Coordinates of C-alpha atoms in Angstrom, one line a residue:
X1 CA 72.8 194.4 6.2
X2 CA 72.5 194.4 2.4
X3 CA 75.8 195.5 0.7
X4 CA 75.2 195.9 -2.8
X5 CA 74.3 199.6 -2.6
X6 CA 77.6 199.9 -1.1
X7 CA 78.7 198.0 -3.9
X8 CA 76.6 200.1 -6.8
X9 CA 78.5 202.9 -5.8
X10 CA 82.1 201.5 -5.3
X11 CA 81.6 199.8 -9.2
X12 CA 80.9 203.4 -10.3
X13 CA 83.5 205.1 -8.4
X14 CA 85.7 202.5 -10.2
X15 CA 84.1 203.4 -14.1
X16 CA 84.4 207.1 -13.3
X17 CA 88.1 206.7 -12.1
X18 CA 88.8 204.7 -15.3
X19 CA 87.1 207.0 -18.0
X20 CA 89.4 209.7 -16.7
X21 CA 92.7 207.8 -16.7
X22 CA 91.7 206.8 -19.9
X23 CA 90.9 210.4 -21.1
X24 CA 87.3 209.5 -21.9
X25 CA 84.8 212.1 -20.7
X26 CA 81.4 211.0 -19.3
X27 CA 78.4 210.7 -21.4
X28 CA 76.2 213.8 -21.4
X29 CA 72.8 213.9 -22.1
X30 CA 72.0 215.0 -25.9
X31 CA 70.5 218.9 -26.3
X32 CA 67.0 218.1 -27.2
X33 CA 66.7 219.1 -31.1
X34 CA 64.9 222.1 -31.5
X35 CA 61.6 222.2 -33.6
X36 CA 60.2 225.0 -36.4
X37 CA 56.8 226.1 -35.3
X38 CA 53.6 225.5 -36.8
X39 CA 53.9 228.6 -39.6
X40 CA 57.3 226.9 -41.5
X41 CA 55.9 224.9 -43.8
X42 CA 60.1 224.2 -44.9
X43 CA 63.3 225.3 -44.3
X44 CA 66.4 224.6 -46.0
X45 CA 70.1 225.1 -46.6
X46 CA 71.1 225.4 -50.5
X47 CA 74.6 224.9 -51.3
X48 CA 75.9 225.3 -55.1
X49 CA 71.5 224.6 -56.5
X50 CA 71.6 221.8 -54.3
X51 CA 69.7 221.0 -51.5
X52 CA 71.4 219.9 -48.0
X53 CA 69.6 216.8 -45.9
X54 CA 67.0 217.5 -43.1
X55 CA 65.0 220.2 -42.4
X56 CA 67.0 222.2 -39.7
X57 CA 65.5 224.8 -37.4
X58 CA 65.8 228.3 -39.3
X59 CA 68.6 229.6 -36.3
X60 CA 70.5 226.8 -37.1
X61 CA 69.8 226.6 -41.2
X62 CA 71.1 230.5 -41.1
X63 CA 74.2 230.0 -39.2
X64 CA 75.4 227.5 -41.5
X65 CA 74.2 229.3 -44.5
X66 CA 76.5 232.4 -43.3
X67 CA 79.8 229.7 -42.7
X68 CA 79.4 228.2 -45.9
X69 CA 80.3 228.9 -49.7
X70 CA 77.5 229.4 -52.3
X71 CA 75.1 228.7 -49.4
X72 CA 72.0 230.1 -48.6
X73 CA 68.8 229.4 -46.3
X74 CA 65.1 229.2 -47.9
X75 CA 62.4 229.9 -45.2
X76 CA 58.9 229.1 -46.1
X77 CA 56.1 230.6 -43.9
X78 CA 52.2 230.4 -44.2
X79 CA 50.1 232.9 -42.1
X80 CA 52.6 233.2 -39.4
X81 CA 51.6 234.8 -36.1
X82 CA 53.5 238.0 -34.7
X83 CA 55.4 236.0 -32.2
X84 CA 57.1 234.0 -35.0
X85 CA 57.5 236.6 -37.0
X86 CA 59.3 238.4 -34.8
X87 CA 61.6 235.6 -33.6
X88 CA 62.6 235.4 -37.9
X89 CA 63.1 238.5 -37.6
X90 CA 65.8 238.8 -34.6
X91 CA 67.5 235.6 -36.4
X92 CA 68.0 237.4 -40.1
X93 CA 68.2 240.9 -38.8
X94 CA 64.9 242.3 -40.5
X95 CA 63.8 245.4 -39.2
X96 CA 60.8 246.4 -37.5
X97 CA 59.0 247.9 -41.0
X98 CA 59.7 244.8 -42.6
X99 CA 58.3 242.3 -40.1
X100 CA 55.1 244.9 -39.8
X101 CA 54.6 244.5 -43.7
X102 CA 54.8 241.1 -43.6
X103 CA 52.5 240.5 -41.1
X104 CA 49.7 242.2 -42.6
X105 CA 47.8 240.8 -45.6
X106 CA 46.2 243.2 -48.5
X107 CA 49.6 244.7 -49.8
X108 CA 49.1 246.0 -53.3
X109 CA 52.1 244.3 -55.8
X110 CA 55.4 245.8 -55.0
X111 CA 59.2 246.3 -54.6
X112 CA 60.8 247.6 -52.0
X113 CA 64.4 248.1 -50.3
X114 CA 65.1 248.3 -46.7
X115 CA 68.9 248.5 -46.3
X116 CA 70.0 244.7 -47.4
X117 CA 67.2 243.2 -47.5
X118 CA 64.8 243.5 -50.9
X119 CA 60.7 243.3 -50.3
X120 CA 58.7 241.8 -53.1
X121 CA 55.5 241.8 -53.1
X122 CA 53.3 239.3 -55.3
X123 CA 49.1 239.0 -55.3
X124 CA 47.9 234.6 -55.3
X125 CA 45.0 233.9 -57.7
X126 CA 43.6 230.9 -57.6
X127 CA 39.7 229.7 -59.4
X128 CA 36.8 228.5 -57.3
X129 CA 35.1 225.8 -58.9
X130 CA 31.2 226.1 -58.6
X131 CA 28.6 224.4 -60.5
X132 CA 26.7 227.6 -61.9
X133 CA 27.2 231.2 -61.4
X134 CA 24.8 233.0 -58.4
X135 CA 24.9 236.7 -57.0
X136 CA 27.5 235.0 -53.9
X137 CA 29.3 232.5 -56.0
X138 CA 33.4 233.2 -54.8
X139 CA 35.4 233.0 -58.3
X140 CA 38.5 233.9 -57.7
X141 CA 40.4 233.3 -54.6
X142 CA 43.2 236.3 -53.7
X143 CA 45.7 236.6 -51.3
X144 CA 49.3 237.4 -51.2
X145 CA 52.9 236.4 -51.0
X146 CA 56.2 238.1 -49.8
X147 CA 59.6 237.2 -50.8
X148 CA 62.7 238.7 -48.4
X149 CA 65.7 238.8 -50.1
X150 CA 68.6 239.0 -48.4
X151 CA 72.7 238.0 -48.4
X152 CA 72.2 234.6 -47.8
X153 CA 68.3 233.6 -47.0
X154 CA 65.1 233.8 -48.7
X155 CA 62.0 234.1 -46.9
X156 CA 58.8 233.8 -48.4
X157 CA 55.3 234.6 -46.3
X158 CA 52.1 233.7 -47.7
X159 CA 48.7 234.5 -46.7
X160 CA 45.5 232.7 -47.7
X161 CA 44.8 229.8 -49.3
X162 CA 45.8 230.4 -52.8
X163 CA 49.1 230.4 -54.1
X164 CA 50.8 227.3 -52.7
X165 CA 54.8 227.2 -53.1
X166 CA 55.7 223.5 -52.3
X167 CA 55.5 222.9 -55.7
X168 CA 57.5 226.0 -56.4
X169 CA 60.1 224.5 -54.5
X170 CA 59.9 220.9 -55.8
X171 CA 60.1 222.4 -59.7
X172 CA 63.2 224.8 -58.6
X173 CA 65.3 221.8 -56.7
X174 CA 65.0 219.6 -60.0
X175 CA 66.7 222.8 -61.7
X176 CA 70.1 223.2 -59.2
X177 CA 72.0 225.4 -62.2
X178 CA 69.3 228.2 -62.0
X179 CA 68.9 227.6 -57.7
X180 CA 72.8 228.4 -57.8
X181 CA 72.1 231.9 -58.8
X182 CA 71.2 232.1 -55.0
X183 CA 68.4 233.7 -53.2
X184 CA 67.1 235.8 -56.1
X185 CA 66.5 232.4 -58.0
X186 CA 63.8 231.8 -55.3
X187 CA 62.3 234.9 -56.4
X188 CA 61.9 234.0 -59.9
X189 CA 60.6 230.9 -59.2
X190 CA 57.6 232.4 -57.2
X191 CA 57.0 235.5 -59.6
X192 CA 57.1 232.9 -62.6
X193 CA 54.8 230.4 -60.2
X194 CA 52.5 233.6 -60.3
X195 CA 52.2 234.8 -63.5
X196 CA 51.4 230.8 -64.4
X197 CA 48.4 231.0 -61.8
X198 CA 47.2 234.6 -63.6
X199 CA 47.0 232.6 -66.8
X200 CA 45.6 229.3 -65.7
X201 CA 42.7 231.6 -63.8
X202 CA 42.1 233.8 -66.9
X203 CA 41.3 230.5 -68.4
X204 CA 38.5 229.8 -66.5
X205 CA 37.1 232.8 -66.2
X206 CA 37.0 233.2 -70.2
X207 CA 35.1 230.2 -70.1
X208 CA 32.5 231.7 -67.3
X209 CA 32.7 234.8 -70.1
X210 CA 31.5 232.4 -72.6
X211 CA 28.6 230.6 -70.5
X212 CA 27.2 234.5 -69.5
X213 CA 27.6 235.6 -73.0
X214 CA 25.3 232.2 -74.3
X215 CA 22.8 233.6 -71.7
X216 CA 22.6 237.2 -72.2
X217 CA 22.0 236.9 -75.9
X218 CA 20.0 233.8 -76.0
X219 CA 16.6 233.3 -77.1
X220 CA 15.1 232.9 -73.9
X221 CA 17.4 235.1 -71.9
X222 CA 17.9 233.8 -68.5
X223 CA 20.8 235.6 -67.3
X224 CA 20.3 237.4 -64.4
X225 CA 22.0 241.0 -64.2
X226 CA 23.5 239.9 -60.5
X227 CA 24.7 237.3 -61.9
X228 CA 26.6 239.3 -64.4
X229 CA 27.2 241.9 -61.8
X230 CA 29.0 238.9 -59.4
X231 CA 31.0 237.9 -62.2
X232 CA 32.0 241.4 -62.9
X233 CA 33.4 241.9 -58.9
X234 CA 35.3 239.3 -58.9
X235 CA 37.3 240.1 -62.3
X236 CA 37.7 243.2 -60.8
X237 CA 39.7 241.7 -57.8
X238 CA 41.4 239.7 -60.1
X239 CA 42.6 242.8 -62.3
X240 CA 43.8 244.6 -58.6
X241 CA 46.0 241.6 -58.1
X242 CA 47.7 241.6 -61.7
X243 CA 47.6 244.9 -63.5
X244 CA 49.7 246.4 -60.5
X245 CA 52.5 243.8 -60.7
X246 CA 53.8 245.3 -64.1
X247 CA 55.6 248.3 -62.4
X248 CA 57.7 246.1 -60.0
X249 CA 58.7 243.7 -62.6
X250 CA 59.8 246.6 -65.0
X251 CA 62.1 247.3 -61.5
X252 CA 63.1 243.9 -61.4
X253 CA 64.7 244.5 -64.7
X254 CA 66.8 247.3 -63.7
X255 CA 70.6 246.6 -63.6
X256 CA 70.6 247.0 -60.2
X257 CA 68.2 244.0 -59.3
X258 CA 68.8 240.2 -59.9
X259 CA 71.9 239.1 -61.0
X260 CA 72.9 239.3 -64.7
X261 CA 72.5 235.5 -65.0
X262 CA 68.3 235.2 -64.0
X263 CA 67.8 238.6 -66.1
X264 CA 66.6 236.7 -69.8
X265 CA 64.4 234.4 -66.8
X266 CA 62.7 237.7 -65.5
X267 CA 62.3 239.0 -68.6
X268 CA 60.3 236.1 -70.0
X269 CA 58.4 236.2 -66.6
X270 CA 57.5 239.9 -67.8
X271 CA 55.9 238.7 -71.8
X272 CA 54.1 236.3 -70.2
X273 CA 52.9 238.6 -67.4
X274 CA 51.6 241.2 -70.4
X275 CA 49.6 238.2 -71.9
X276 CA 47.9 238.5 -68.1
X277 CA 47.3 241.8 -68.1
X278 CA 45.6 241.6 -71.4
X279 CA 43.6 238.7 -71.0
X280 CA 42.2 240.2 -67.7
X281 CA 41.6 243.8 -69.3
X282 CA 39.9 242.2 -72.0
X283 CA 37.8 239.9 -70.0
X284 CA 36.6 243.3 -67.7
X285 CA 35.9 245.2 -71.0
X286 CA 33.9 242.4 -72.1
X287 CA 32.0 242.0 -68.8
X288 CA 31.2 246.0 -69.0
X289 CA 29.7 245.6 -72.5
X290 CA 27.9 242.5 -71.5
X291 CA 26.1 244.4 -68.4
X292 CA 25.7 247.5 -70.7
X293 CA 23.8 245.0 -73.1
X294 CA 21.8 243.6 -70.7
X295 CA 21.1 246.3 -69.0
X296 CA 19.5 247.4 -72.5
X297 CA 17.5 244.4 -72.3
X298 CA 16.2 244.9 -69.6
X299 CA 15.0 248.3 -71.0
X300 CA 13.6 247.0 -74.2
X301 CA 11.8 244.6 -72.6
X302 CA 10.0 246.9 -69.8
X303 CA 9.2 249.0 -73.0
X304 CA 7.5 246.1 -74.6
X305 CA 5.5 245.0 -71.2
X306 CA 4.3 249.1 -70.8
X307 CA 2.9 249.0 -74.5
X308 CA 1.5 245.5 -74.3
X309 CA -0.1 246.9 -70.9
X310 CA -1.2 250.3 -72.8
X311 CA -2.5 248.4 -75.6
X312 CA -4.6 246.1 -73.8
X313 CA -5.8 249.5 -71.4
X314 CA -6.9 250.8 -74.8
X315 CA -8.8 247.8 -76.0
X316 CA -10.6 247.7 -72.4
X317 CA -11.2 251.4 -72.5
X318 CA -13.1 250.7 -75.6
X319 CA -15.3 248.3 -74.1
X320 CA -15.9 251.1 -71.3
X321 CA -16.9 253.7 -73.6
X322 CA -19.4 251.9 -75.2
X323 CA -21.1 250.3 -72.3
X324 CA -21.1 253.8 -70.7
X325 CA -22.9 255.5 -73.4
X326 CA -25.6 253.0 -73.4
X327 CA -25.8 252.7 -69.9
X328 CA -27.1 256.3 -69.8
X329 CA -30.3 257.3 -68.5
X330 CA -31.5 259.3 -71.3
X331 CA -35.3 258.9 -72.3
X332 CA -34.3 260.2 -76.3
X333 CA -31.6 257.5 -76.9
X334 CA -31.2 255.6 -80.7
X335 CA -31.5 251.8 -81.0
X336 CA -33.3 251.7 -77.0
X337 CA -36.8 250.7 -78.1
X338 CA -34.9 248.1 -80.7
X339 CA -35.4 244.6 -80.2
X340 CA -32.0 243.6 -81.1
X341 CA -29.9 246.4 -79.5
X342 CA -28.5 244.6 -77.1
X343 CA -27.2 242.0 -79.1
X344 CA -26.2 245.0 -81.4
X345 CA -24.3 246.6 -78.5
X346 CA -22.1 243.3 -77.7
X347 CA -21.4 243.3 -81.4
X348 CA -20.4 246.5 -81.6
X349 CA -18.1 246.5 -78.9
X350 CA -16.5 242.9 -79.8
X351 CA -15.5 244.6 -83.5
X352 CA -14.3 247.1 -81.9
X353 CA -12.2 245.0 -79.7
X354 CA -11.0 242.5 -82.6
X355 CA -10.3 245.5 -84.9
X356 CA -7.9 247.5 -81.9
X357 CA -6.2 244.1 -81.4
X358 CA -5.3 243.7 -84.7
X359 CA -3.9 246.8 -85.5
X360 CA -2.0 246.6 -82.4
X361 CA -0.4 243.0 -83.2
X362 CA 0.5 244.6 -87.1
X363 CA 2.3 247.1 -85.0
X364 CA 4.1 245.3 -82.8
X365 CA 2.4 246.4 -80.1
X366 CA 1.3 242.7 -78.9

């Protein structure tokens, strides 16, 4: 009979007896580390501007944001899904209305306050490259971002493609006096982030302004009004995502909004903001002139094509008038018993054509 099974288990009777003599207590299998989902695209625990090690799961980033001083949590989130959204919102206390509006995309610009927890509301603009202008060329790309404010966390959701913020939070770490400020420094960083993408936008549009403009008023004139008309729609969505973001900034500047230390930071956010807001008004003013003008074009130049056509229906009906009266059947007619009236006739009606045509072209008519 083999004894070292008998054996295997008298060894470890012997190791178990000895790690409790010895006060040791057995090893225990490690809680496996638990895992954001898809829809985080960071999380992170702030303490005094600076940034903590690792990338912690958002239950356990929270808990140690509320134990610690001059700490706070930053949850980034891209298109999440309803089941993770409502999982964030059991962890940080959000109430239902708030993880309804952040689920949905389309929100116009806003600020809102439910209880604690502050609501912003910001539209992403970003510019679609495309090597000429057509009646279904995409310009400008829109979606929107929302920032939730609260104690200790910052939560931003974005939706679409536009409007990245890892770059947001790469500038903001290298700046740990203004990240001390806490959550509401997060919020500056994406409204300022914002207003830079308005700008940078409005600067390729004006040059898409410039290349219509060349067009419309150019000799040959080979803008197409769809074109224009394209160009136009998509400004238009671009002024719905930044005219309307003036009245929540002017609330961001109320005493009661971000602390006194980030108020000179909004405030520049704000000039540059109105810069924005006229570029873009300018640039749909513009457009509106430009389709007016064209649209006059198009006018002017249907009037030229009906004269040239009425001109030319005179000369013919000239022609027709002549050959009609000596293609009656009269037996009392002058010039039928001539030898040359024929010849006379196709004179007659060839000076008659020559002398309509010029005084048309003197006119302007052709």
């Amino acid at each position: 009979m083999d004894q070292r099974p008998v054996r295997d288990r008298a060894g470890q009777g012997v190791r178990a007896l000895a790690r409790r003599l010895l006060g040791r207590p057995e090893s225990v299998a490690p809680s496996p580390r638990r895992s954001n989902p898809d829809a985080v695209v960071d999380c992170a625990v702030y303490v005094n501007g600076r940034r903590e090690a690792g990338r912690p799961h958002y239950d356990d980033a929270y808990a140690r944001a509320r134990h610690g001083r001059d700490a706070f949590v930053w949850l980034g989130l891209h298109d999440p899904g309803p089941a993770v959204l409502a999982a964030v919102g059991r962890t940080f206390g959000l109430d239902e209305l708030t993880v309804e509006q952040a689920l949905a995309d389309g929100h116009r610009p806003t600020v809102q306050r439910h209880g604690s927890v502050t609501l912003l509301v910001l539209r992403t603009a970003g510019y679609v490259e495309h090597a000429e202008l057509t009646d279904t060329s995409e310009v400008i790309d829109t979606g929107d971002v929302m920032v939730l404010l609260g104690d200790r966390f910052a939560i931003t959701v974005r939706h679409g493609a536009a409007g990245a913020l890892r770059t947001v939070r790469a500038d903001i770490e290298g700046r740990p006096a203004l990240l001390a400020a806490g959550p509401w420094a997060v919020a500056y960083a994406v409204c300022a982030r914002m207003v830079d993408s308005y700008l940078e936008v409005a600067g390729h549009v004006e040059r898409d302004l410039e290349r219509v403009e060349e067009a419309v008023f150019a000799r040959d004139r080979s803008a197409d009004i769809q074109h224009i008309y394209q160009l136009k729609r998509e400004v238009v969505e671009f002024k719905r995502a930044v005219l309307p973001l003036q009245a929540p900034m002017r609330t961001l500047l109320d005493p009661d909004g971000p602390p006194r230390a980030l108020h000179r930071w909004f405030v520049d956010v704000d000039g540059r903001l109105s810069r924005a807001v006229d570029r873009v008004a300018a640039y749909d003013d513009l457009l509106t002139s430009i389709v007016q003008s064209r649209l006059a074009q198009l006018a002017v130049e249907q009037n030229n094509d009906m004269r040239k056509i009425a001109a030319w229906a005179a000369i013919a009906a000239t022609q027709t008038g002549i050959a009609g009266i000596y293609g009656m059947n009269f037996d009392h007619m002058p010039e039928l018993a001539w030898r040359y009236g024929y010849a006379g006739a196709l004179a007659l009606m060839g000076a008659a054509a020559l002398f309509l045509y010029r005084l048309f072209r003197r006119s302007g008519w052709l």
